[in-house]
Coordinates of C-alpha atoms in Angstrom, one line a residue:
Chain A
M246 CA 71.7 21.2 16.4
T247 CA 69.5 18.7 14.5
L248 CA 71.0 16.0 12.4
T249 CA 70.2 15.8 8.7
V250 CA 68.2 12.6 8.3
P251 CA 68.9 11.0 5.0
F252 CA 66.0 8.4 5.2
E253 CA 62.6 9.3 3.9
N254 CA 60.8 7.5 6.6
A255 CA 61.1 5.0 9.5
V256 CA 60.7 2.0 7.4
D257 CA 63.5 2.9 5.0
L258 CA 65.8 3.6 8.0
L259 CA 65.0 0.3 9.7
D260 CA 65.1 -1.8 6.6
A261 CA 68.5 -0.3 5.7
D262 CA 69.7 -2.1 8.9
H263 CA 68.1 -5.3 7.7
K264 CA 69.9 -5.2 4.4
A265 CA 73.2 -4.3 5.9
V266 CA 73.0 -7.2 8.4
K267 CA 71.9 -9.6 5.7
T268 CA 75.1 -8.8 3.8
M269 CA 77.1 -9.5 6.9
F270 CA 75.5 -12.9 7.4
I271 CA 76.2 -13.9 3.8
E272 CA 79.8 -12.7 4.4
Y273 CA 80.1 -14.8 7.5
N274 CA 78.7 -18.0 5.8
A275 CA 81.2 -17.4 3.0
L276 CA 84.1 -17.1 5.5
C277 CA 83.0 -20.4 7.0
E278 CA 83.0 -22.2 3.6
D279 CA 86.4 -20.7 2.8
A280 CA 87.8 -21.8 6.2
A281 CA 88.8 -18.3 7.1
P282 CA 90.9 -17.5 10.3
A283 CA 89.0 -17.3 13.5
A284 CA 89.8 -13.6 14.1
T285 CA 88.3 -12.6 10.7
K286 CA 85.1 -14.5 11.5
R287 CA 85.0 -13.1 15.0
A288 CA 85.2 -9.5 13.7
V289 CA 82.2 -10.1 11.5
A290 CA 80.3 -11.9 14.3
E291 CA 80.9 -8.9 16.6
K292 CA 79.9 -6.5 13.9
I293 CA 76.6 -8.4 13.4
C294 CA 75.9 -8.4 17.1
R295 CA 76.6 -4.7 17.5
A296 CA 74.4 -3.7 14.5
L297 CA 71.5 -5.9 15.7
S298 CA 71.7 -4.7 19.3
V299 CA 71.3 -1.1 18.3
H300 CA 68.6 -2.0 15.8
T301 CA 66.5 -4.0 18.2
Q302 CA 66.9 -1.3 20.9
I303 CA 65.7 1.6 18.7
E304 CA 62.8 -0.5 17.4
E305 CA 61.7 -1.4 21.0
E306 CA 62.2 2.1 22.4
I307 CA 60.6 4.1 19.6
F308 CA 59.1 2.2 16.6
Y309 CA 57.2 -0.7 18.1
P310 CA 55.3 1.4 20.8
A311 CA 54.3 3.9 18.2
V312 CA 53.1 1.1 15.8
R313 CA 51.3 -0.8 18.5
K314 CA 49.3 2.2 19.4
V315 CA 48.1 2.7 15.9
I316 CA 47.5 -0.7 14.4
G317 CA 45.9 -2.3 17.4
D318 CA 47.3 -5.7 16.9
D319 CA 48.9 -6.7 20.2
G320 CA 49.4 -10.3 19.2
L321 CA 51.6 -9.2 16.2
M322 CA 53.7 -6.8 18.3
D323 CA 54.1 -9.3 21.2
E324 CA 55.3 -11.9 18.7
A325 CA 57.9 -9.4 17.3
L326 CA 59.1 -8.7 20.8
A327 CA 59.4 -12.5 21.5
E328 CA 61.5 -12.8 18.4
H329 CA 63.7 -9.9 19.5
A330 CA 64.1 -11.6 22.9
E331 CA 65.2 -14.8 21.2
A332 CA 67.7 -12.9 19.0
K333 CA 69.1 -11.0 22.0
A334 CA 69.7 -14.2 23.9
L335 CA 71.7 -15.6 20.9
I336 CA 73.6 -12.3 20.6
A337 CA 74.6 -12.5 24.2
E338 CA 75.7 -16.1 23.8
I339 CA 77.8 -15.1 20.8
Q340 CA 79.3 -12.1 22.5
G341 CA 80.2 -14.2 25.5
L342 CA 82.2 -16.8 23.4
K343 CA 86.0 -16.9 23.2
A344 CA 87.2 -15.8 19.7
T345 CA 88.3 -19.3 18.9
S346 CA 85.1 -21.0 20.1
A347 CA 83.9 -23.9 17.9
N348 CA 80.3 -23.0 18.7
Q349 CA 80.4 -19.6 17.0
D350 CA 79.6 -20.8 13.5
A351 CA 76.5 -22.7 14.5
L352 CA 75.2 -19.8 16.7
V353 CA 75.8 -17.2 14.0
K354 CA 74.0 -19.4 11.5
K355 CA 71.1 -19.9 13.9
L356 CA 70.9 -16.2 14.5
G357 CA 70.9 -15.5 10.8
K358 CA 68.0 -17.9 10.2
A359 CA 66.0 -16.3 13.1
I360 CA 66.7 -12.8 11.7
D361 CA 65.7 -13.9 8.2
E362 CA 62.3 -15.1 9.5
H363 CA 61.8 -12.0 11.7
V364 CA 62.6 -9.6 8.9
L365 CA 60.3 -11.3 6.5
E366 CA 57.4 -11.0 9.0
E367 CA 58.3 -7.5 9.9
R368 CA 58.3 -6.4 6.3
E369 CA 55.1 -8.2 5.3
Q370 CA 53.1 -7.5 8.5
I371 CA 54.4 -4.6 10.7
F372 CA 55.9 -2.4 8.0
L373 CA 53.1 -2.9 5.6
Q374 CA 50.4 -2.3 8.2
S375 CA 52.2 0.8 9.6
M376 CA 52.5 2.2 6.0
Q377 CA 48.8 1.7 5.6
S378 CA 48.0 3.4 8.9
P379 CA 47.9 7.1 9.9
L380 CA 51.2 6.7 11.7
D381 CA 53.7 9.6 11.0
L382 CA 56.5 7.4 9.6
R383 CA 58.4 10.4 8.2
G384 CA 58.4 12.1 11.5
L385 CA 59.5 8.9 13.4
A386 CA 62.6 8.7 11.2
V387 CA 64.1 11.6 13.1
P388 CA 64.1 10.2 16.7
L389 CA 65.1 6.8 15.3
Y390 CA 68.1 8.3 13.5
E391 CA 69.2 10.4 16.4
R392 CA 69.0 7.5 18.9
K393 CA 70.8 5.2 16.5
K394 CA 73.7 7.6 16.1
K395 CA 74.0 8.0 19.8
L396 CA 73.9 4.2 20.5
M397 CA 76.4 3.4 17.7
A398 CA 78.8 6.0 19.1
A399 CA 78.5 4.5 22.6
A400 CA 78.8 0.8 21.4
P401 CA 82.2 -0.8 22.1
K402 CA 84.2 -1.2 18.9
P403 CA 85.5 -4.7 18.3
S404 CA 89.3 -4.7 18.6
K405 CA 90.2 -6.7 15.6
E406 CA 87.6 -5.4 13.2
K407 CA 89.1 -4.7 9.7
A408 CA 88.5 -1.3 8.2
Chain B
M263 CA 37.7 -22.0 -1.4
K264 CA 40.0 -24.5 -3.1
A265 CA 43.6 -23.5 -3.6
L266 CA 47.0 -25.0 -4.5
V267 CA 49.0 -24.8 -1.3
Y268 CA 52.8 -25.1 -1.0
N269 CA 53.6 -27.5 1.9
G270 CA 57.4 -27.8 1.4
P271 CA 59.8 -28.9 -1.3
R272 CA 57.9 -30.9 -4.0
K273 CA 54.9 -31.0 -1.8
V274 CA 51.9 -29.1 -3.1
A275 CA 48.2 -30.0 -2.7
V276 CA 44.8 -28.6 -3.5
E277 CA 43.2 -27.9 -0.2
N278 CA 40.2 -26.1 1.3
V279 CA 41.4 -22.7 2.7
P280 CA 39.5 -19.6 3.9
D281 CA 38.0 -17.6 1.1
A282 CA 40.0 -14.6 -0.3
V283 CA 38.1 -11.4 0.6
V284 CA 38.2 -7.7 0.1
E285 CA 40.4 -6.5 2.9
R286 CA 41.0 -2.9 2.0
A287 CA 38.7 -0.4 0.3
T288 CA 41.0 -0.3 -2.8
D289 CA 40.9 -4.1 -3.3
V290 CA 39.1 -6.1 -6.0
L291 CA 38.0 -9.7 -5.6
V292 CA 38.4 -11.9 -8.7
K293 CA 36.9 -15.3 -9.4
I294 CA 39.8 -17.0 -11.2
T295 CA 38.9 -18.8 -14.5
S296 CA 42.5 -19.3 -15.8
T297 CA 45.8 -19.5 -13.9
N298 CA 49.1 -20.7 -15.3
I299 CA 51.9 -22.7 -13.7
C300 CA 55.1 -20.7 -14.4
G301 CA 58.7 -21.9 -14.6
S302 CA 59.4 -19.6 -11.7
D303 CA 56.9 -21.5 -9.6
L304 CA 59.3 -24.4 -9.9
H305 CA 62.0 -22.5 -8.0
M306 CA 59.6 -22.5 -5.0
Y307 CA 58.3 -26.0 -5.7
E308 CA 61.8 -27.4 -5.6
G309 CA 62.5 -25.7 -2.3
R310 CA 65.1 -23.3 -3.8
T311 CA 63.5 -20.2 -2.1
D312 CA 62.5 -19.3 1.4
M313 CA 58.8 -19.8 0.6
E314 CA 56.8 -20.5 3.7
A315 CA 54.8 -23.6 3.9
G316 CA 51.0 -23.0 3.8
R317 CA 51.0 -20.3 1.2
I318 CA 49.0 -20.3 -2.1
L319 CA 51.0 -20.3 -5.3
G320 CA 50.1 -18.7 -8.7
H321 CA 51.0 -15.4 -10.2
E322 CA 49.6 -15.7 -13.8
N323 CA 46.0 -15.0 -13.2
L324 CA 42.8 -14.1 -15.1
G325 CA 39.2 -14.0 -14.0
V326 CA 35.9 -12.2 -13.4
V327 CA 35.5 -9.4 -10.9
I328 CA 32.9 -10.5 -8.3
E329 CA 33.4 -7.7 -5.7
V330 CA 35.0 -4.3 -5.5
G331 CA 36.1 -2.2 -2.4
A332 CA 34.4 1.1 -1.6
A333 CA 37.4 3.1 -3.0
V334 CA 37.4 1.4 -6.4
D335 CA 36.1 3.5 -9.3
R336 CA 37.2 2.1 -12.6
I337 CA 36.8 -1.6 -12.1
K338 CA 33.2 -3.0 -12.1
V339 CA 31.7 -6.3 -11.0
G340 CA 31.5 -8.5 -14.0
D341 CA 34.7 -7.1 -15.7
R342 CA 36.9 -9.8 -17.1
V343 CA 40.4 -8.9 -16.0
C344 CA 44.0 -10.1 -16.4
L345 CA 46.3 -9.4 -13.4
P346 CA 49.9 -8.5 -13.9
F347 CA 52.0 -10.8 -11.7
N348 CA 53.5 -7.6 -10.2
V349 CA 51.5 -6.0 -7.4
G350 CA 52.0 -2.2 -7.6
C351 CA 50.5 0.8 -5.8
G352 CA 50.6 3.2 -8.7
F353 CA 51.8 6.1 -6.5
C354 CA 55.4 5.4 -5.5
A355 CA 58.5 6.8 -7.2
N356 CA 58.9 3.6 -9.3
C357 CA 55.2 3.0 -10.2
E358 CA 55.1 6.6 -11.3
Q359 CA 57.8 5.9 -13.8
G360 CA 56.1 2.8 -15.2
L361 CA 58.4 0.5 -13.2
S362 CA 55.5 -1.4 -11.7
G363 CA 57.7 -4.5 -11.1
F364 CA 59.7 -2.5 -8.6
C365 CA 56.9 -1.0 -6.5
L366 CA 58.3 0.6 -3.3
T367 CA 55.3 0.3 -1.1
C368 CA 53.5 -3.0 -1.7
N369 CA 56.5 -5.0 -0.3
P370 CA 58.2 -2.7 2.2
G371 CA 62.0 -2.9 2.2
M372 CA 62.1 -4.7 -1.1
A373 CA 61.4 -3.3 -4.6
G374 CA 58.7 -5.3 -6.2
A375 CA 55.7 -7.4 -5.0
A376 CA 53.9 -10.4 -6.6
Y377 CA 51.1 -12.9 -5.9
G378 CA 52.2 -16.2 -4.3
F379 CA 55.9 -15.6 -4.6
A380 CA 58.8 -16.0 -2.1
G381 CA 60.0 -12.7 -0.7
M382 CA 57.5 -10.7 -2.8
G383 CA 55.1 -9.7 -0.1
P384 CA 52.2 -11.3 1.8
Y385 CA 49.9 -11.7 -1.2
S386 CA 48.3 -15.0 -1.9
G387 CA 48.5 -16.6 -5.3
G388 CA 45.8 -17.2 -7.8
Q389 CA 46.0 -21.0 -8.3
A390 CA 42.7 -20.9 -6.4
E391 CA 39.1 -20.2 -6.9
L392 CA 39.4 -16.6 -5.6
L393 CA 42.1 -13.9 -5.6
R394 CA 42.3 -10.7 -3.7
V395 CA 43.8 -7.9 -5.9
P396 CA 45.2 -4.9 -4.1
Y397 CA 44.8 -1.5 -5.7
G398 CA 42.4 -2.9 -8.1
D399 CA 42.0 0.2 -10.2
Y400 CA 45.7 0.2 -10.9
N401 CA 46.4 -3.5 -11.2
C402 CA 43.6 -4.9 -13.3
L403 CA 43.8 -5.0 -17.1
V404 CA 40.2 -5.0 -18.3
L405 CA 40.0 -7.4 -21.3
P406 CA 38.4 -6.8 -24.7
R407 CA 35.0 -8.3 -25.4
D408 CA 36.3 -11.4 -27.1
S409 CA 38.2 -12.4 -24.0
E410 CA 36.1 -15.5 -23.1
E411 CA 36.9 -17.4 -26.3
K412 CA 40.6 -16.3 -26.3
E413 CA 41.1 -16.7 -22.5
S414 CA 44.2 -19.0 -22.9
D415 CA 45.8 -16.2 -25.0
Y416 CA 44.9 -13.4 -22.7
V417 CA 46.1 -15.2 -19.6
M418 CA 49.7 -15.0 -21.1
L419 CA 49.5 -11.2 -20.5
A420 CA 49.8 -11.8 -16.8
D421 CA 53.5 -12.7 -17.1
I422 CA 55.2 -14.6 -19.8
F423 CA 54.2 -12.6 -22.9
P424 CA 55.2 -9.3 -21.3
T425 CA 58.2 -10.9 -19.8
G426 CA 59.4 -12.3 -23.2
Y427 CA 58.7 -9.0 -24.7
H428 CA 60.6 -7.3 -21.9
A429 CA 63.6 -9.4 -22.7
T430 CA 63.6 -8.0 -26.3
E431 CA 63.1 -4.5 -25.0
L432 CA 66.0 -4.8 -22.5
A433 CA 68.1 -6.2 -25.4
G434 CA 67.0 -3.3 -27.6
V435 CA 65.8 -5.5 -30.5
K436 CA 65.1 -3.5 -33.7
P437 CA 63.9 -4.5 -37.2
G438 CA 66.6 -6.4 -39.0
D439 CA 68.5 -7.4 -35.9
S440 CA 69.7 -10.9 -35.4
V441 CA 68.8 -12.2 -32.0
V442 CA 70.0 -15.2 -29.9
I443 CA 67.7 -16.4 -27.2
Y444 CA 68.9 -18.8 -24.5
G445 CA 66.0 -21.0 -23.3
A446 CA 63.0 -22.4 -25.3
G447 CA 60.7 -22.5 -22.3
P448 CA 57.5 -20.5 -22.3
V449 CA 59.3 -17.2 -21.7
G450 CA 62.0 -17.9 -24.3
L451 CA 59.2 -18.8 -26.8
M452 CA 57.4 -15.6 -26.0
A453 CA 60.7 -13.7 -26.5
T454 CA 61.0 -15.5 -29.8
M455 CA 57.5 -14.4 -30.8
S456 CA 58.2 -10.8 -29.7
A457 CA 61.5 -10.6 -31.6
M458 CA 59.7 -11.9 -34.7
L459 CA 57.0 -9.2 -34.2
K460 CA 59.7 -6.6 -34.0
G461 CA 61.0 -7.7 -37.3
A462 CA 64.2 -9.5 -36.3
S463 CA 66.0 -10.9 -39.4
Q464 CA 67.1 -14.1 -37.7
V465 CA 66.2 -15.5 -34.3
F466 CA 68.3 -18.3 -32.8
V467 CA 66.8 -20.3 -29.9
V468 CA 69.2 -22.4 -27.8
D469 CA 68.0 -25.2 -25.6
T470 CA 68.5 -28.9 -25.0
H471 CA 64.9 -30.1 -25.1
K472 CA 63.8 -31.2 -28.5
D473 CA 60.1 -30.7 -28.0
R474 CA 60.6 -27.1 -27.0
L475 CA 63.0 -26.4 -29.8
A476 CA 60.3 -27.7 -32.2
L477 CA 58.0 -25.0 -30.9
A478 CA 60.6 -22.4 -31.4
E479 CA 60.9 -23.5 -35.0
K480 CA 57.2 -23.2 -35.3
A481 CA 57.5 -19.6 -34.3
G482 CA 60.0 -19.0 -37.1
A483 CA 63.2 -19.4 -35.1
I484 CA 66.3 -21.3 -36.0
A485 CA 66.6 -24.0 -33.4
I486 CA 70.0 -24.6 -31.9
D487 CA 70.2 -27.9 -30.1
D488 CA 72.9 -27.5 -27.5
T489 CA 72.9 -31.2 -26.3
E490 CA 76.3 -31.8 -27.8
D491 CA 77.5 -28.4 -26.5
G492 CA 78.3 -27.0 -29.9
G493 CA 75.6 -24.2 -29.8
V494 CA 78.1 -21.4 -29.6
E495 CA 80.0 -22.5 -32.7
K496 CA 76.8 -23.0 -34.6
I497 CA 75.6 -19.4 -33.8
M498 CA 79.0 -17.9 -34.6
E499 CA 79.0 -19.6 -38.0
L500 CA 75.4 -18.6 -38.8
T501 CA 76.3 -15.0 -38.0
G502 CA 79.4 -14.9 -40.1
G503 CA 81.7 -15.1 -37.1
Q504 CA 80.3 -11.8 -35.6
G505 CA 77.7 -13.0 -33.2
A506 CA 74.1 -11.9 -33.0
D507 CA 73.2 -8.3 -32.6
R508 CA 71.1 -8.9 -29.5
G509 CA 70.9 -11.6 -26.9
C510 CA 68.2 -12.7 -24.4
E511 CA 68.6 -14.8 -21.3
C512 CA 65.3 -16.7 -20.6
V513 CA 66.6 -19.5 -18.3
G514 CA 67.9 -18.1 -15.0
Y515 CA 70.0 -19.3 -12.1
Q516 CA 69.0 -22.9 -12.2
C517 CA 70.3 -23.3 -15.8
C518 CA 71.7 -26.7 -16.5
N519 CA 74.2 -28.3 -18.8
L520 CA 73.4 -31.3 -20.9
H521 CA 73.7 -33.7 -17.9
R522 CA 71.1 -31.6 -16.0
Q523 CA 73.7 -30.4 -13.6
E524 CA 73.2 -26.8 -12.6
V525 CA 75.8 -24.4 -14.0
P526 CA 74.6 -20.9 -13.0
N527 CA 76.9 -19.0 -15.3
L528 CA 76.4 -21.1 -18.4
T529 CA 73.9 -19.0 -20.3
M530 CA 75.4 -15.7 -19.3
N531 CA 78.8 -16.6 -20.5
N532 CA 77.5 -18.1 -23.7
L533 CA 75.6 -14.9 -24.4
V534 CA 78.9 -12.9 -24.0
K535 CA 80.4 -15.3 -26.6
T536 CA 77.5 -15.3 -29.0
V537 CA 76.5 -11.6 -29.0
K538 CA 78.5 -9.3 -31.2
A539 CA 80.9 -6.6 -30.0
T540 CA 78.7 -3.6 -28.9
G541 CA 75.7 -5.9 -28.8
R542 CA 73.2 -5.8 -26.0
I543 CA 71.9 -8.5 -23.7
G544 CA 68.5 -8.6 -22.0
V545 CA 68.3 -10.8 -18.9
V546 CA 64.8 -11.8 -17.7
G547 CA 65.7 -15.3 -16.3
V548 CA 65.5 -15.2 -12.5
F549 CA 68.8 -14.8 -10.6
V550 CA 68.8 -14.6 -6.8
P551 CA 71.0 -12.7 -4.3
E552 CA 71.5 -15.8 -2.1
D553 CA 70.8 -19.5 -2.8
P554 CA 71.8 -21.5 0.3
N555 CA 70.6 -24.8 -1.2
A556 CA 72.8 -24.6 -4.2
E557 CA 75.7 -27.0 -4.9
D558 CA 77.9 -24.3 -6.4
K559 CA 79.9 -22.3 -3.8
L560 CA 79.6 -18.9 -5.6
E561 CA 75.9 -19.5 -6.4
K562 CA 75.3 -20.0 -2.6
R563 CA 76.4 -16.4 -2.2
G564 CA 74.3 -15.2 -5.2
R565 CA 77.5 -14.8 -7.3
M566 CA 78.8 -16.3 -10.5
A567 CA 82.0 -16.4 -12.4
F568 CA 81.0 -14.0 -15.3
D569 CA 83.3 -13.4 -18.3
F570 CA 83.5 -9.7 -17.5
G571 CA 86.8 -9.3 -19.4
A572 CA 85.2 -10.5 -22.7
F573 CA 82.0 -8.5 -21.9
W574 CA 84.0 -5.3 -21.5
N575 CA 86.4 -6.0 -24.3
K576 CA 83.5 -6.4 -26.7
G577 CA 81.8 -3.2 -25.4
Q578 CA 78.6 -5.1 -24.7
S579 CA 75.8 -3.8 -22.5
M580 CA 73.1 -5.5 -20.5
G581 CA 69.6 -4.8 -19.1
T582 CA 68.3 -7.0 -16.3
G583 CA 65.3 -7.6 -14.0
Q584 CA 61.7 -8.7 -14.0
A585 CA 59.2 -7.3 -16.4
N586 CA 57.0 -4.3 -15.6
V587 CA 54.0 -5.9 -17.0
K588 CA 51.8 -2.8 -16.9
A589 CA 54.3 -1.1 -19.3
Y590 CA 53.2 -3.6 -22.0
N591 CA 50.1 -5.5 -21.3
R592 CA 47.5 -3.1 -22.7
L593 CA 49.4 -2.8 -26.0
L594 CA 50.1 -6.5 -26.3
S595 CA 46.4 -7.3 -25.6
R596 CA 45.5 -5.4 -28.8
L597 CA 47.7 -7.8 -30.7
I598 CA 45.7 -10.7 -29.4
E599 CA 42.4 -8.9 -30.0
K600 CA 43.3 -8.1 -33.6
D601 CA 44.5 -11.7 -34.2
R602 CA 48.1 -10.6 -34.8
V603 CA 49.4 -13.1 -32.3
K604 CA 48.1 -16.2 -30.5
P605 CA 50.3 -16.8 -27.5
S606 CA 48.2 -19.9 -26.5
W607 CA 50.1 -21.8 -29.1
I608 CA 52.6 -22.8 -26.4
V609 CA 49.9 -24.3 -24.1
S610 CA 50.2 -28.1 -23.8
H611 CA 47.7 -28.7 -21.1
E612 CA 44.4 -27.2 -19.9
L613 CA 43.5 -28.8 -16.6
P614 CA 41.1 -28.3 -13.7
L615 CA 42.6 -27.0 -10.5
D616 CA 42.2 -30.5 -8.9
K617 CA 45.0 -31.8 -11.2
A618 CA 47.4 -29.0 -10.2
A619 CA 49.7 -31.3 -8.0
E620 CA 50.4 -33.8 -10.8
A621 CA 50.8 -30.9 -13.3
Y622 CA 53.6 -29.5 -11.1
E623 CA 55.3 -32.9 -10.9
N624 CA 55.2 -33.4 -14.7
F625 CA 56.2 -29.8 -15.5
D626 CA 59.1 -29.9 -12.9
Q627 CA 60.5 -33.1 -14.5
R628 CA 60.3 -31.3 -17.9
K629 CA 58.3 -34.4 -19.1
K630 CA 58.1 -34.4 -22.9
G631 CA 55.2 -32.4 -24.1
W632 CA 54.7 -30.4 -20.8
T633 CA 55.5 -26.9 -22.0
K634 CA 52.7 -24.8 -20.4
V635 CA 49.9 -25.7 -18.1
V636 CA 46.8 -23.5 -17.7
L637 CA 44.6 -24.4 -14.7
K638 CA 40.9 -23.7 -14.9
P639 CA 39.6 -23.4 -11.3
A640 CA 36.1 -22.3 -12.2
R641 CA 35.5 -25.3 -14.5

């Protein structure tokens, strides 16, 4: 059975992740300013890490190789991968922290800043160039969506996440 | 070519950069003859956006076409064109509906692209000798024959005249309406002119800068000096206790009280107070979804304490967002051509591009007499 894919194309699907994660980062910063309990902040941090892990994985498995083949700009794609690697290292560091760690705020903020910069470049360079290329972005939305659903189902749910 | 480059907060300089070129077959290359500094350039200048260092500013551009791409049919070399600050494709769901300020393809992921603007796509600005215009057939407004002598009028069609007009459209201004406009900057003054054009019976313009209020009076408005904070009471009295029929917000998120402290919700809540029950408010001042460098805690998160209870209780409504310049620029250009309006009356300075950095400094400090700067790169 095939899933119904609500996204018009791969760019819409991937950027919906960007927007969702941006909202989470703003929420996290707000919690810091409001001196929220560690458990509340931890839940948001874990949610961010989970969303970004799945997002970077589907991009690297499906979207980036397809784009690389079409736009012929290896430098651009290598840079995107390097930024992913930096983000993944930060995610691993955050996931490895104890819930009450004092380092979490600084690491989440650092991750947020890195993601902001990566998203801006991705939108202005990779997305724009792929949209102006012969790449079948509508078709690509299907495997991206299916893979994302599968990975999200398999990802461990944070224990203290609020509904 | 020479261009005004953003190098960080309050650091701009005219530098030599690689020439703008035709990159895609649908592009047009324009030699810029007039380009304005906009109040929204100051958000970037002051470091209140995530603008990247090294980018060229300038989204209010006019010039002569010097090259067209292979897929451009309508625009010809030699055409004098004014470029809407919005970059649109013409074929997405929003452009199709005339909502060119919310193009879905020119800035993927976001709705809306512009030249030289933070978060509005990779397009370089036109405070430069040359500008690349994507989808030239769609984005260029070819100007009437008198455009050379009236260039400082026509350049206002790139942004502030349509944006001021858009404020009155969002507010639904009709003949006979009374209108309260917050902000006597260039956009507020253009909204004033537009409200007068539409036959408003009374236009109140609220600001704290006397030189700007004097310009509003020149346009036929009733100037409300809010330096002593009594603006709301004055408007309520002049409207017989009812409030104005329509309201326009032409200030945005960095609006200040009389001590030049930022109070992001000041104009919005004053509009709720000074617009009548069932009245409509048009908001074209820029507000942002996140403002990490703000002082105010809510503002940092892109929020404000809005008097929603009073807004609901009065049955008011509101329209928001940046102008779709292409929805208005052709019609408004006829008003200039036929001498019905002369938007250049707000211009205080016409300067060569080399003087751009000092112009930014003076404009940013709201120095007396610096209302609108037109840069002339080709001079």
